[in-house]
């Protein structure tokens, strides 16, 4: 079945620095790649997503890049702030999902932004 | 203006005592999902409904059942909870399978004593 690998599992940065989280996926037919942020004890919230017909997407301090050939996509957070501290999950959806909308999640990255 | 609501937020049950978790949505979305999330892990899909069509994940234990009496509501029934079923249970919705974002509810934290 489809698999999504996410790295690193933990990431610690100083406030103001950039953070990058990377994911690779196995199903070349995957066409939708969301990123979710989950604060402790709260719901996952979509922060940005990208579809396979786009190589990059930005939203203020957050950007996502997609390399379909290499089957990987990355989340970039610039000028990190303490409130960016959370667990981030990448996910992929594609043909292997059997047209059910099923998201295959990565294992998660715990980001800590030190003041 | 809550969109996906889950009740209760915290549920404590005894080993083997049936429990029902509730999810409702105001988005009029066709698809409703139930996920199980254990500490420090990604959400794991248990099953989903497209309207009234039910789809069970292959590795979802028989102990877990679901009902969707109408568009707005979906229930997760755990017939005989075991200690290993203690987790956060997340409900999510999407307009259609390929419409994009899944909206998550706040979750129900289940404790099994």
mmCIF file of C-alpha atoms in Angstrom:
data_model
loop_
_atom_site.group_PDB
_atom_site.id
_atom_site.type_symbol
_atom_site.label_atom_id
_atom_site.label_comp_id
_atom_site.label_asym_id
_atom_site.label_seq_id
_atom_site.Cartn_x
_atom_site.Cartn_y
_atom_site.Cartn_z
ATOM 1 C CA UNK A 1 0.000 0.000 0.000
ATOM 2 C CA UNK A 2 0.928 3.637 -0.150
ATOM 3 C CA UNK A 3 3.452 4.884 2.361
ATOM 4 C CA UNK A 4 4.528 8.364 3.452
ATOM 5 C CA UNK A 5 7.829 8.858 5.236
ATOM 6 C CA UNK A 6 8.382 12.082 7.198
ATOM 7 C CA UNK A 7 11.653 13.510 8.558
ATOM 8 C CA UNK A 8 12.861 14.616 10.972
ATOM 9 C CA UNK A 9 10.757 13.263 13.839
ATOM 10 C CA UNK A 10 11.836 16.184 16.042
ATOM 11 C CA UNK A 11 13.155 19.595 15.112
ATOM 12 C CA UNK A 12 14.363 22.349 17.387
ATOM 13 C CA UNK A 13 15.118 25.831 16.051
ATOM 14 C CA UNK A 14 15.750 29.272 17.470
ATOM 15 C CA UNK A 15 13.056 31.877 17.092
ATOM 16 C CA UNK A 16 13.516 33.660 13.783
ATOM 17 C CA UNK A 17 15.255 30.757 12.089
ATOM 18 C CA UNK A 18 13.712 28.678 9.308
ATOM 19 C CA UNK A 19 12.380 25.151 9.697
ATOM 20 C CA UNK A 20 12.105 22.535 6.959
ATOM 21 C CA UNK A 21 10.222 19.252 7.179
ATOM 22 C CA UNK A 22 10.433 16.697 4.389
ATOM 23 C CA UNK A 23 8.150 13.901 3.243
ATOM 24 C CA UNK A 24 8.425 11.234 0.596
ATOM 25 C CA UNK A 25 5.563 9.204 -0.818
ATOM 26 C CA UNK A 26 5.409 5.900 -2.630
ATOM 27 C CA UNK A 27 2.356 6.193 -4.902
ATOM 28 C CA UNK A 28 3.324 8.094 -8.025
ATOM 29 C CA UNK A 29 -0.375 8.713 -8.686
ATOM 30 C CA UNK A 30 -0.759 10.793 -5.525
ATOM 31 C CA UNK A 31 -2.194 14.165 -6.431
ATOM 32 C CA UNK A 32 -2.954 16.045 -3.219
ATOM 33 C CA UNK A 33 -0.556 16.852 -0.375
ATOM 34 C CA UNK A 34 -1.813 18.647 2.737
ATOM 35 C CA UNK A 35 0.116 19.703 5.807
ATOM 36 C CA UNK A 36 -1.570 19.699 9.189
ATOM 37 C CA UNK A 37 -0.472 21.415 12.396
ATOM 38 C CA UNK A 38 -1.568 19.860 15.661
ATOM 39 C CA UNK A 39 -1.015 21.622 18.951
ATOM 40 C CA UNK A 40 -1.004 19.556 22.117
ATOM 41 C CA UNK A 41 -4.460 18.186 22.852
ATOM 42 C CA UNK A 42 -6.048 19.963 19.888
ATOM 43 C CA UNK A 43 -7.366 19.018 16.484
ATOM 44 C CA UNK A 44 -5.173 18.799 13.393
ATOM 45 C CA UNK A 45 -5.586 21.971 11.377
ATOM 46 C CA UNK A 46 -4.755 22.371 7.725
ATOM 47 C CA UNK A 47 -2.066 25.000 7.266
ATOM 48 C CA UNK A 48 -1.273 24.590 3.583
ATOM 49 C CA UNK A 49 -1.833 22.112 0.790
ATOM 50 C CA UNK A 50 -0.611 21.575 -2.740
ATOM 51 C CA UNK A 51 -1.880 19.665 -5.724
ATOM 52 C CA UNK A 52 0.260 17.738 -8.159
ATOM 53 C CA UNK A 53 -0.094 20.298 -10.953
ATOM 54 C CA UNK A 54 1.777 22.912 -8.894
ATOM 55 C CA UNK A 55 5.422 22.914 -7.834
ATOM 56 C CA UNK A 56 5.309 25.461 -5.055
ATOM 57 C CA UNK A 57 2.780 27.321 -2.961
ATOM 58 C CA UNK A 58 3.268 30.078 -0.392
ATOM 59 C CA UNK A 59 1.126 31.554 2.325
ATOM 60 C CA UNK A 60 2.903 34.266 4.302
ATOM 61 C CA UNK A 61 5.632 32.501 6.308
ATOM 62 C CA UNK A 62 4.705 29.038 5.127
ATOM 63 C CA UNK A 63 5.574 27.408 1.831
ATOM 64 C CA UNK A 64 5.319 23.943 0.392
ATOM 65 C CA UNK A 65 7.360 22.564 -2.498
ATOM 66 C CA UNK A 66 6.606 19.447 -4.493
ATOM 67 C CA UNK A 67 8.979 17.368 -6.611
ATOM 68 C CA UNK A 68 6.841 14.838 -8.445
ATOM 69 C CA UNK A 69 9.785 13.148 -10.121
ATOM 70 C CA UNK A 70 11.476 12.449 -6.819
ATOM 71 C CA UNK A 71 8.137 11.914 -5.056
ATOM 72 C CA UNK A 72 8.855 14.235 -2.205
ATOM 73 C CA UNK A 73 7.406 17.415 -0.794
ATOM 74 C CA UNK A 74 8.584 19.774 1.896
ATOM 75 C CA UNK A 75 7.199 22.311 4.322
ATOM 76 C CA UNK A 76 9.170 25.495 4.853
ATOM 77 C CA UNK A 77 8.467 27.844 7.749
ATOM 78 C CA UNK A 78 10.415 31.095 7.781
ATOM 79 C CA UNK A 79 10.906 33.510 10.672
ATOM 80 C CA UNK A 80 9.693 30.917 13.145
ATOM 81 C CA UNK A 81 7.861 32.040 16.254
ATOM 82 C CA UNK A 82 7.218 30.221 19.545
ATOM 83 C CA UNK A 83 3.580 29.736 18.544
ATOM 84 C CA UNK A 84 4.762 27.630 15.608
ATOM 85 C CA UNK A 85 5.716 24.951 18.136
ATOM 86 C CA UNK A 86 3.488 21.943 17.445
ATOM 87 C CA UNK A 87 3.403 18.566 15.735
ATOM 88 C CA UNK A 88 3.255 18.789 11.953
ATOM 89 C CA UNK A 89 1.882 15.996 9.791
ATOM 90 C CA UNK A 90 2.257 15.663 6.060
ATOM 91 C CA UNK A 91 -0.169 13.530 4.094
ATOM 92 C CA UNK A 92 -0.760 12.295 0.571
ATOM 93 C CA UNK A 93 -3.809 11.188 -1.351
ATOM 94 C CA UNK A 94 -3.950 9.437 -4.686
ATOM 95 C CA UNK A 95 -5.062 6.495 -6.728
ATOM 96 C CA UNK A 96 -3.945 3.954 -4.137
ATOM 97 C CA UNK A 97 -6.520 5.498 -1.821
ATOM 98 C CA UNK A 98 -9.141 3.745 -3.931
ATOM 99 C CA UNK A 99 -10.917 6.997 -4.662
ATOM 100 C CA UNK A 100 -12.053 7.234 -1.047
ATOM 101 C CA UNK A 101 -10.304 10.473 -0.202
ATOM 102 C CA UNK A 102 -8.166 8.558 2.248
ATOM 103 C CA UNK A 103 -5.155 10.513 3.449
ATOM 104 C CA UNK A 104 -1.958 8.619 4.127
ATOM 105 C CA UNK A 105 -0.201 10.473 6.946
ATOM 106 C CA UNK A 106 3.469 10.770 7.707
ATOM 107 C CA UNK A 107 4.673 9.937 11.192
ATOM 108 C CA UNK A 108 4.745 13.556 12.337
ATOM 109 C CA UNK A 109 7.440 16.083 13.251
ATOM 110 C CA UNK A 110 7.545 17.755 16.636
ATOM 111 C CA UNK A 111 8.763 21.312 16.074
ATOM 112 C CA UNK A 112 10.055 23.284 19.005
ATOM 113 C CA UNK A 113 10.812 26.974 18.526
ATOM 114 C CA UNK A 114 12.989 28.325 21.314
ATOM 115 C CA UNK A 115 12.493 31.983 22.263
ATOM 116 C CA UNK B 1 -19.650 28.781 14.324
ATOM 117 C CA UNK B 2 -18.174 25.381 15.119
ATOM 118 C CA UNK B 3 -18.061 23.221 12.011
ATOM 119 C CA UNK B 4 -17.261 19.736 13.309
ATOM 120 C CA UNK B 5 -18.401 19.027 16.839
ATOM 121 C CA UNK B 6 -17.551 16.026 18.935
ATOM 122 C CA UNK B 7 -19.148 14.922 22.163
ATOM 123 C CA UNK B 8 -18.095 14.249 24.735
ATOM 124 C CA UNK B 9 -14.628 15.790 24.719
ATOM 125 C CA UNK B 10 -13.507 13.369 27.414
ATOM 126 C CA UNK B 11 -14.939 9.905 27.995
ATOM 127 C CA UNK B 12 -13.984 7.456 30.706
ATOM 128 C CA UNK B 13 -15.235 3.900 30.457
ATOM 129 C CA UNK B 14 -14.497 0.589 32.076
ATOM 130 C CA UNK B 15 -12.851 -2.343 30.408
ATOM 131 C CA UNK B 16 -15.497 -4.113 28.331
ATOM 132 C CA UNK B 17 -18.227 -1.510 28.849
ATOM 133 C CA UNK B 18 -19.671 -0.267 25.531
ATOM 134 C CA UNK B 19 -19.190 3.372 24.689
ATOM 135 C CA UNK B 20 -20.520 5.647 21.953
ATOM 136 C CA UNK B 21 -18.778 8.741 20.662
ATOM 137 C CA UNK B 22 -20.649 11.368 18.716
ATOM 138 C CA UNK B 23 -19.752 13.649 15.831
ATOM 139 C CA UNK B 24 -21.870 16.271 14.144
ATOM 140 C CA UNK B 25 -21.150 18.729 11.351
ATOM 141 C CA UNK B 26 -22.695 21.932 10.103
ATOM 142 C CA UNK B 27 -20.873 21.879 6.763
ATOM 143 C CA UNK B 28 -23.300 19.577 4.941
ATOM 144 C CA UNK B 29 -20.335 17.528 3.763
ATOM 145 C CA UNK B 30 -20.873 14.179 2.091
ATOM 146 C CA UNK B 31 -17.957 12.380 3.683
ATOM 147 C CA UNK B 32 -17.375 11.725 7.372
ATOM 148 C CA UNK B 33 -14.290 9.953 8.699
ATOM 149 C CA UNK B 34 -13.345 8.431 12.036
ATOM 150 C CA UNK B 35 -9.694 8.347 13.065
ATOM 151 C CA UNK B 36 -7.943 6.895 16.064
ATOM 152 C CA UNK B 37 -4.876 8.784 17.264
ATOM 153 C CA UNK B 38 -2.585 7.457 19.946
ATOM 154 C CA UNK B 39 0.030 9.515 21.677
ATOM 155 C CA UNK B 40 2.843 10.749 19.420
ATOM 156 C CA UNK B 41 1.362 8.974 16.395
ATOM 157 C CA UNK B 42 -0.386 10.023 13.223
ATOM 158 C CA UNK B 43 -4.161 9.691 12.960
ATOM 159 C CA UNK B 44 -5.184 6.202 11.835
ATOM 160 C CA UNK B 45 -8.299 5.915 9.686
ATOM 161 C CA UNK B 46 -10.878 3.488 11.049
ATOM 162 C CA UNK B 47 -13.695 3.958 8.535
ATOM 163 C CA UNK B 48 -15.630 6.520 6.609
ATOM 164 C CA UNK B 49 -19.041 7.212 5.113
ATOM 165 C CA UNK B 50 -19.823 8.779 1.781
ATOM 166 C CA UNK B 51 -23.409 9.767 2.452
ATOM 167 C CA UNK B 52 -24.767 6.429 3.709
ATOM 168 C CA UNK B 53 -22.175 4.250 2.000
ATOM 169 C CA UNK B 54 -19.892 2.763 4.620
ATOM 170 C CA UNK B 55 -16.262 1.818 4.039
ATOM 171 C CA UNK B 56 -14.327 -0.058 6.695
ATOM 172 C CA UNK B 57 -10.534 -0.068 6.691
ATOM 173 C CA UNK B 58 -9.190 -3.597 6.383
ATOM 174 C CA UNK B 59 -7.353 -3.467 9.703
ATOM 175 C CA UNK B 60 -10.128 -1.894 11.781
ATOM 176 C CA UNK B 61 -11.088 -4.334 14.550
ATOM 177 C CA UNK B 62 -14.652 -5.703 14.635
ATOM 178 C CA UNK B 63 -14.939 -4.112 18.053
ATOM 179 C CA UNK B 64 -15.409 -0.770 16.297
ATOM 180 C CA UNK B 65 -18.706 0.000 14.603
ATOM 181 C CA UNK B 66 -20.200 3.143 13.157
ATOM 182 C CA UNK B 67 -23.588 4.621 12.339
ATOM 183 C CA UNK B 68 -24.591 7.600 10.266
ATOM 184 C CA UNK B 69 -28.316 8.214 10.701
ATOM 185 C CA UNK B 70 -28.290 11.418 8.650
ATOM 186 C CA UNK B 71 -25.925 13.816 6.897
ATOM 187 C CA UNK B 72 -25.071 15.737 10.037
ATOM 188 C CA UNK B 73 -24.373 12.999 12.550
ATOM 189 C CA UNK B 74 -22.021 10.073 12.783
ATOM 190 C CA UNK B 75 -21.377 7.786 15.752
ATOM 191 C CA UNK B 76 -18.497 5.559 16.734
ATOM 192 C CA UNK B 77 -19.466 2.563 18.849
ATOM 193 C CA UNK B 78 -16.823 0.591 20.697
ATOM 194 C CA UNK B 79 -18.538 -2.605 21.752
ATOM 195 C CA UNK B 80 -16.036 -3.914 24.292
ATOM 196 C CA UNK B 81 -13.284 -1.392 24.931
ATOM 197 C CA UNK B 82 -9.900 -2.762 25.854
ATOM 198 C CA UNK B 83 -6.984 -0.944 27.413
ATOM 199 C CA UNK B 84 -5.430 -0.674 23.971
ATOM 200 C CA UNK B 85 -8.400 1.346 22.743
ATOM 201 C CA UNK B 86 -7.519 4.303 24.932
ATOM 202 C CA UNK B 87 -6.768 7.085 22.477
ATOM 203 C CA UNK B 88 -7.977 10.332 20.954
ATOM 204 C CA UNK B 89 -10.790 9.720 18.478
ATOM 205 C CA UNK B 90 -11.035 12.311 15.741
ATOM 206 C CA UNK B 91 -13.942 12.873 13.420
ATOM 207 C CA UNK B 92 -13.312 14.627 10.117
ATOM 208 C CA UNK B 93 -15.411 15.682 7.154
ATOM 209 C CA UNK B 94 -14.857 16.610 3.541
ATOM 210 C CA UNK B 95 -17.240 17.806 0.868
ATOM 211 C CA UNK B 96 -16.313 14.960 -1.464
ATOM 212 C CA UNK B 97 -13.502 12.476 -1.817
ATOM 213 C CA UNK B 98 -11.358 14.703 -3.976
ATOM 214 C CA UNK B 99 -12.477 18.130 -2.817
ATOM 215 C CA UNK B 100 -9.402 18.799 -0.751
ATOM 216 C CA UNK B 101 -9.385 19.699 2.898
ATOM 217 C CA UNK B 102 -10.584 17.384 5.598
ATOM 218 C CA UNK B 103 -11.961 19.359 8.539
ATOM 219 C CA UNK B 104 -11.230 17.777 11.886
ATOM 220 C CA UNK B 105 -13.289 17.967 15.026
ATOM 221 C CA UNK B 106 -11.688 18.649 18.423
ATOM 222 C CA UNK B 107 -11.593 14.955 19.276
ATOM 223 C CA UNK B 108 -12.794 12.787 22.131
ATOM 224 C CA UNK B 109 -10.159 11.577 24.567
ATOM 225 C CA UNK B 110 -11.137 8.039 25.629
ATOM 226 C CA UNK B 111 -9.776 6.556 28.825
ATOM 227 C CA UNK B 112 -10.341 2.865 29.584
ATOM 228 C CA UNK B 113 -10.034 1.817 33.212
#
